[in-house]
């Protein structure tokens, strides 16, 4: 059995965060990587728990020190996966990254044994409706989000697996069986 590096991606609003949390809650040998980000913390988010919140300068330093397994720019903010953390955790168990598609594809390039899973909405129209409704931003920003949604869903074909998030527990069980299968491959 091998320890696997699992990447979970999917369009905004699909419920990636909830699925990732439930997976690590249920599986003690699965560690969720904590990313670095230059975006400001949202209400209720904690430094070192949800993200390592940092400055653009510190982020750039980490890039030049080759400290990220992957990083990407998402709506004007930078996000990166700490390389050492992932390496250390992989010695003892499986690691889960909840990152965007650009990051997922970089991971696959650097680490071909990684398993890429795309979480999809049961119904794209519903997701679009929610994105537009919950968005209090300008029309341009909404347009940018919708374009991003199409782009992310298009990348499904480059991912190893797709899982539809209709029911949380069903999606989690499906991902658990993918991990189990990959561990024995
Ligand atoms: P949010 O700002 O809503 O927490 O995250 C925005 C997007 O950034 C999400 O799609 C999330 O999966 C992605 N993301 C979070 N951490 C990382 C990371 O370390 N690398 C990459 N490439 N994307 C990330």
mmCIF file of N, CA and C and ligand atoms in Angstrom, residues 16 35 39 42 51 70 72 74 79-81 98-100 103, ligand 1:
data_model
loop_
_atom_site.group_PDB
_atom_site.id
_atom_site.type_symbol
_atom_site.label_atom_id
_atom_site.label_comp_id
_atom_site.label_asym_id
_atom_site.label_seq_id
_atom_site.Cartn_x
_atom_site.Cartn_y
_atom_site.Cartn_z
ATOM 1 N N UNK A 16 -16.612 21.973 -1.809
ATOM 2 C CA UNK A 16 -15.301 21.317 -1.617
ATOM 3 C C UNK A 16 -14.845 21.339 -0.159
ATOM 4 N N UNK A 35 -2.902 25.785 3.278
ATOM 5 C CA UNK A 35 -2.252 26.603 2.256
ATOM 6 C C UNK A 35 -1.854 27.967 2.796
ATOM 7 N N UNK A 39 -4.793 36.491 0.585
ATOM 8 C CA UNK A 39 -6.083 37.152 0.786
ATOM 9 C C UNK A 39 -6.323 37.385 2.281
ATOM 10 N N UNK A 42 -11.433 35.814 6.261
ATOM 11 C CA UNK A 42 -12.865 36.122 6.357
ATOM 12 C C UNK A 42 -13.269 35.950 7.810
ATOM 13 N N UNK A 51 -6.023 28.825 6.874
ATOM 14 C CA UNK A 51 -4.912 29.173 5.975
ATOM 15 C C UNK A 51 -3.781 29.715 6.829
ATOM 16 N N UNK A 70 2.951 23.852 -5.424
ATOM 17 C CA UNK A 70 2.258 24.544 -6.514
ATOM 18 C C UNK A 70 1.744 25.848 -5.943
ATOM 19 N N UNK A 72 -0.999 29.380 -7.211
ATOM 20 C CA UNK A 72 -1.706 30.029 -8.306
ATOM 21 C C UNK A 72 -2.388 31.298 -7.833
ATOM 22 N N UNK A 74 -5.706 33.456 -7.894
ATOM 23 C CA UNK A 74 -7.143 33.209 -8.021
ATOM 24 C C UNK A 74 -7.864 34.499 -7.651
ATOM 25 N N UNK A 79 -2.407 31.809 -3.771
ATOM 26 C CA UNK A 79 -2.599 30.655 -2.902
ATOM 27 C C UNK A 79 -1.498 29.655 -3.217
ATOM 28 N N UNK A 80 -0.893 29.053 -2.189
ATOM 29 C CA UNK A 80 0.157 28.073 -2.449
ATOM 30 C C UNK A 80 0.177 26.957 -1.419
ATOM 31 N N UNK A 81 0.596 25.776 -1.878
ATOM 32 C CA UNK A 81 0.694 24.593 -1.019
ATOM 33 C C UNK A 81 2.127 24.451 -0.518
ATOM 34 N N UNK A 98 -6.969 20.813 -1.015
ATOM 35 C CA UNK A 98 -8.212 21.368 -1.562
ATOM 36 C C UNK A 98 -7.811 22.639 -2.290
ATOM 37 N N UNK A 99 -7.559 22.513 -3.589
ATOM 38 C CA UNK A 99 -6.961 23.625 -4.349
ATOM 39 C C UNK A 99 -7.660 23.803 -5.695
ATOM 40 N N UNK A 100 -7.366 24.901 -6.376
ATOM 41 C CA UNK A 100 -8.042 25.144 -7.655
ATOM 42 C C UNK A 100 -7.425 24.301 -8.788
ATOM 43 N N UNK A 103 -3.733 24.759 -9.810
ATOM 44 C CA UNK A 103 -2.849 24.141 -8.833
ATOM 45 C C UNK A 103 -2.832 22.620 -8.987
HETATM 46 P P1 LIG B 1 -11.121 30.846 -0.953
HETATM 47 O O1 LIG B 1 -10.508 32.205 -1.067
HETATM 48 O O2 LIG B 1 -12.586 30.860 -1.258
HETATM 49 O O3 LIG B 1 -10.790 30.187 0.368
HETATM 50 O O4 LIG B 1 -10.430 29.940 -2.064
HETATM 51 C C1 LIG B 1 -10.465 30.296 -3.410
HETATM 52 C C2 LIG B 1 -9.920 29.175 -4.266
HETATM 53 O O5 LIG B 1 -8.532 28.937 -3.989
HETATM 54 C C3 LIG B 1 -10.608 27.823 -4.032
HETATM 55 O O6 LIG B 1 -10.896 27.254 -5.307
HETATM 56 C C4 LIG B 1 -9.577 27.007 -3.294
HETATM 57 O O7 LIG B 1 -9.717 25.632 -3.552
HETATM 58 C C5 LIG B 1 -8.300 27.557 -3.903
HETATM 59 N N1 LIG B 1 -7.117 27.285 -3.087
HETATM 60 C C6 LIG B 1 -7.009 27.253 -1.743
HETATM 61 N N2 LIG B 1 -5.745 26.967 -1.376
HETATM 62 C C7 LIG B 1 -5.039 26.792 -2.508
HETATM 63 C C8 LIG B 1 -3.665 26.456 -2.797
HETATM 64 O O8 LIG B 1 -2.823 26.245 -1.941
HETATM 65 N N3 LIG B 1 -3.321 26.398 -4.111
HETATM 66 C C9 LIG B 1 -4.210 26.613 -5.112
HETATM 67 N N4 LIG B 1 -3.773 26.506 -6.353
HETATM 68 N N5 LIG B 1 -5.494 26.927 -4.890
HETATM 69 C C10 LIG B 1 -5.907 27.009 -3.606
#
